[in-house]
Amino acid sequence: MSETMKQITSTILEAAQRHARAEYPREACGLVVGDSYRPCRNEAADPMQDFEIATQVYLDAEATGDLPAVVHSHPDGPHAPSEVDCRAQAASGLPWVILPLDAECMFQPITFDSHEATP
C-alpha cells in the first residue's frame, strides 16, 4: 500500500467514489483536505476528457496546511495516469489518486506521485 493510500481513510475513499459515480461519465475531481474529501466542480472546457479545479478553490485548500492529495476519476479508463496527469502531478508536488470506473464498476484506486505509481 502506498504512503498516500495510508493517509486516505475508507470514509474519504468512499466519499470520493460516490462523487465519481455521481459525475459519471464526466471526470470528477476533488481534494483531500485534512481528514475529509472535498468534491470540486470540474472547470475543464471538456469535463468528459479532462479536469480542472478552480485556482481559488485549490489555494483555499492549500492554505489549510493540510492538503495530502488531489483526486480525480478516469471514466471508462485508462487505468493509469496520463502524460498530462503526470506533468500536472509533478507541478502540484502532491500525491494524486485516480479512480477508474465505467458504467458498471468502480476499479482499484491508483495513487501516484513523482516517486511511485501503485494500484
PDB file of C-alpha atoms in Angstrom:
ATOM      1  CA  MET A   1       0.000   0.000   0.000  1.00  0.00           C
ATOM      2  CA  SER A   2       1.359   3.425  -0.923  1.00  0.00           C
ATOM      3  CA  GLU A   3       2.015   6.132   1.655  1.00  0.00           C
ATOM      4  CA  THR A   4      -0.748   8.209   0.045  1.00  0.00           C
ATOM      5  CA  MET A   5      -3.345   5.472   0.474  1.00  0.00           C
ATOM      6  CA  LYS A   6      -2.339   5.046   4.115  1.00  0.00           C
ATOM      7  CA  GLN A   7      -3.467   8.663   4.666  1.00  0.00           C
ATOM      8  CA  ILE A   8      -6.752   8.178   2.843  1.00  0.00           C
ATOM      9  CA  THR A   9      -9.297   6.547   5.111  1.00  0.00           C
ATOM     10  CA  SER A  10     -12.078   4.323   3.857  1.00  0.00           C
ATOM     11  CA  THR A  11     -14.502   7.186   4.604  1.00  0.00           C
ATOM     12  CA  ILE A  12     -12.531   9.556   2.344  1.00  0.00           C
ATOM     13  CA  LEU A  13     -12.235   6.955  -0.402  1.00  0.00           C
ATOM     14  CA  GLU A  14     -15.944   6.104  -0.261  1.00  0.00           C
ATOM     15  CA  ALA A  15     -16.885   9.799  -0.486  1.00  0.00           C
ATOM     16  CA  ALA A  16     -14.606  10.271  -3.498  1.00  0.00           C
ATOM     17  CA  GLN A  17     -16.013   7.159  -5.180  1.00  0.00           C
ATOM     18  CA  ARG A  18     -19.608   8.335  -4.608  1.00  0.00           C
ATOM     19  CA  HIS A  19     -18.675  11.658  -6.188  1.00  0.00           C
ATOM     20  CA  ALA A  20     -17.033   9.901  -9.163  1.00  0.00           C
ATOM     21  CA  ARG A  21     -20.115   7.734  -9.661  1.00  0.00           C
ATOM     22  CA  ALA A  22     -22.443  10.782  -9.449  1.00  0.00           C
ATOM     23  CA  GLU A  23     -20.393  12.680 -12.054  1.00  0.00           C
ATOM     24  CA  TYR A  24     -20.016   9.741 -14.450  1.00  0.00           C
ATOM     25  CA  PRO A  25     -19.425   9.960 -17.428  1.00  0.00           C
ATOM     26  CA  ARG A  26     -17.720  13.296 -16.656  1.00  0.00           C
ATOM     27  CA  GLU A  27     -14.423  13.350 -14.799  1.00  0.00           C
ATOM     28  CA  ALA A  28     -14.950  14.056 -11.129  1.00  0.00           C
ATOM     29  CA  CYS A  29     -12.324  15.941  -9.166  1.00  0.00           C
ATOM     30  CA  GLY A  30     -11.761  16.819  -5.563  1.00  0.00           C
ATOM     31  CA  LEU A  31      -9.248  17.412  -2.836  1.00  0.00           C
ATOM     32  CA  VAL A  32      -8.393  15.559   0.326  1.00  0.00           C
ATOM     33  CA  VAL A  33      -8.222  18.301   2.934  1.00  0.00           C
ATOM     34  CA  GLY A  34      -7.337  17.226   6.442  1.00  0.00           C
ATOM     35  CA  ASP A  35      -9.375  14.132   7.130  1.00  0.00           C
ATOM     36  CA  SER A  36     -12.141  14.712   4.578  1.00  0.00           C
ATOM     37  CA  TYR A  37     -12.825  14.641   0.862  1.00  0.00           C
ATOM     38  CA  ARG A  38     -13.973  17.899  -0.713  1.00  0.00           C
ATOM     39  CA  PRO A  39     -15.692  17.414  -4.062  1.00  0.00           C
ATOM     40  CA  CYS A  40     -14.871  20.180  -6.513  1.00  0.00           C
ATOM     41  CA  ARG A  41     -16.624  21.448  -9.606  1.00  0.00           C
ATOM     42  CA  ASN A  42     -14.831  20.326 -12.752  1.00  0.00           C
ATOM     43  CA  GLU A  43     -13.990  23.594 -14.515  1.00  0.00           C
ATOM     44  CA  ALA A  44     -12.406  21.948 -17.578  1.00  0.00           C
ATOM     45  CA  ALA A  45     -13.540  23.015 -21.034  1.00  0.00           C
ATOM     46  CA  ASP A  46     -14.191  19.322 -21.768  1.00  0.00           C
ATOM     47  CA  PRO A  47     -15.096  17.605 -18.469  1.00  0.00           C
ATOM     48  CA  MET A  48     -15.625  14.338 -20.334  1.00  0.00           C
ATOM     49  CA  GLN A  49     -11.869  14.172 -21.031  1.00  0.00           C
ATOM     50  CA  ASP A  50     -10.155  16.451 -18.514  1.00  0.00           C
ATOM     51  CA  PHE A  51     -10.476  18.004 -15.114  1.00  0.00           C
ATOM     52  CA  GLU A  52      -9.599  21.382 -13.711  1.00  0.00           C
ATOM     53  CA  ILE A  53     -10.088  22.661 -10.178  1.00  0.00           C
ATOM     54  CA  ALA A  54     -10.648  26.396  -9.836  1.00  0.00           C
ATOM     55  CA  THR A  55      -7.461  28.126  -8.721  1.00  0.00           C
ATOM     56  CA  GLN A  56      -9.094  29.812  -5.723  1.00  0.00           C
ATOM     57  CA  VAL A  57     -10.591  26.522  -4.507  1.00  0.00           C
ATOM     58  CA  TYR A  58      -7.149  24.922  -4.692  1.00  0.00           C
ATOM     59  CA  LEU A  59      -5.463  27.870  -2.965  1.00  0.00           C
ATOM     60  CA  ASP A  60      -8.052  27.884  -0.170  1.00  0.00           C
ATOM     61  CA  ALA A  61      -7.462  24.166   0.436  1.00  0.00           C
ATOM     62  CA  GLU A  62      -3.699  24.623   0.297  1.00  0.00           C
ATOM     63  CA  ALA A  63      -3.934  27.450   2.856  1.00  0.00           C
ATOM     64  CA  THR A  64      -5.224  24.972   5.460  1.00  0.00           C
ATOM     65  CA  GLY A  65      -1.731  23.490   5.562  1.00  0.00           C
ATOM     66  CA  ASP A  66      -3.204  20.001   5.323  1.00  0.00           C
ATOM     67  CA  LEU A  67      -3.725  19.070   1.668  1.00  0.00           C
ATOM     68  CA  PRO A  68      -2.472  15.494   1.313  1.00  0.00           C
ATOM     69  CA  ALA A  69      -3.873  14.594  -2.143  1.00  0.00           C
ATOM     70  CA  VAL A  70      -5.676  15.529  -5.352  1.00  0.00           C
ATOM     71  CA  VAL A  71      -8.333  13.068  -6.558  1.00  0.00           C
ATOM     72  CA  HIS A  72      -9.942  12.654  -9.962  1.00  0.00           C
ATOM     73  CA  SER A  73     -11.743   9.959 -11.879  1.00  0.00           C
ATOM     74  CA  HIS A  74     -10.989   8.264 -15.165  1.00  0.00           C
ATOM     75  CA  PRO A  75     -14.401   7.367 -16.573  1.00  0.00           C
ATOM     76  CA  ASP A  76     -14.079   4.422 -18.946  1.00  0.00           C
ATOM     77  CA  GLY A  77     -10.301   4.298 -18.443  1.00  0.00           C
ATOM     78  CA  PRO A  78      -7.419   4.406 -18.731  1.00  0.00           C
ATOM     79  CA  HIS A  79      -6.415   2.678 -15.513  1.00  0.00           C
ATOM     80  CA  ALA A  80      -3.166   4.607 -15.316  1.00  0.00           C
ATOM     81  CA  PRO A  81      -2.036   8.227 -15.152  1.00  0.00           C
ATOM     82  CA  SER A  82      -1.924  10.011 -18.496  1.00  0.00           C
ATOM     83  CA  GLU A  83       1.064  12.100 -19.567  1.00  0.00           C
ATOM     84  CA  VAL A  84      -0.966  15.200 -18.686  1.00  0.00           C
ATOM     85  CA  ASP A  85      -1.703  13.730 -15.236  1.00  0.00           C
ATOM     86  CA  CYS A  86       1.994  13.071 -14.646  1.00  0.00           C
ATOM     87  CA  ARG A  87       3.027  16.606 -15.625  1.00  0.00           C
ATOM     88  CA  ALA A  88       0.269  18.214 -13.545  1.00  0.00           C
ATOM     89  CA  GLN A  89       1.009  15.997 -10.546  1.00  0.00           C
ATOM     90  CA  ALA A  90       4.699  16.900 -10.674  1.00  0.00           C
ATOM     91  CA  ALA A  91       3.804  20.593 -10.867  1.00  0.00           C
ATOM     92  CA  SER A  92       1.471  20.278  -7.867  1.00  0.00           C
ATOM     93  CA  GLY A  93       4.016  18.412  -5.755  1.00  0.00           C
ATOM     94  CA  LEU A  94       1.158  16.426  -4.205  1.00  0.00           C
ATOM     95  CA  PRO A  95       0.244  12.770  -4.482  1.00  0.00           C
ATOM     96  CA  TRP A  96      -2.711  12.120  -6.787  1.00  0.00           C
ATOM     97  CA  VAL A  97      -5.388   9.446  -6.664  1.00  0.00           C
ATOM     98  CA  ILE A  98      -7.152   8.252  -9.808  1.00  0.00           C
ATOM     99  CA  LEU A  99     -10.500   6.498  -9.535  1.00  0.00           C
ATOM    100  CA  PRO A 100     -11.022   4.382 -12.663  1.00  0.00           C
ATOM    101  CA  LEU A 101     -14.644   3.453 -13.320  1.00  0.00           C
ATOM    102  CA  ASP A 102     -17.085   2.513 -16.014  1.00  0.00           C
ATOM    103  CA  ALA A 103     -20.863   2.388 -16.146  1.00  0.00           C
ATOM    104  CA  GLU A 104     -20.929  -0.766 -14.028  1.00  0.00           C
ATOM    105  CA  CYS A 105     -17.777  -0.951 -11.908  1.00  0.00           C
ATOM    106  CA  MET A 106     -15.503   1.091  -9.709  1.00  0.00           C
ATOM    107  CA  PHE A 107     -11.964  -0.252 -10.052  1.00  0.00           C
ATOM    108  CA  GLN A 108      -8.987  -0.232  -7.688  1.00  0.00           C
ATOM    109  CA  PRO A 109      -7.778   3.336  -6.993  1.00  0.00           C
ATOM    110  CA  ILE A 110      -4.402   4.294  -8.410  1.00  0.00           C
ATOM    111  CA  THR A 111      -2.104   6.557  -6.415  1.00  0.00           C
ATOM    112  CA  PHE A 112       0.954   8.251  -7.765  1.00  0.00           C
ATOM    113  CA  ASP A 113       3.453  10.962  -7.148  1.00  0.00           C
ATOM    114  CA  SER A 114       6.833  11.711  -8.626  1.00  0.00           C
ATOM    115  CA  HIS A 115       8.250   8.637  -6.884  1.00  0.00           C
ATOM    116  CA  GLU A 116       5.535   5.996  -7.094  1.00  0.00           C
ATOM    117  CA  ALA A 117       2.587   4.649  -9.063  1.00  0.00           C
ATOM    118  CA  THR A 118       0.666   1.922  -7.294  1.00  0.00           C
ATOM    119  CA  PRO A 119      -2.728   0.326  -7.698  1.00  0.00           C
TER     120      PRO A 119
END
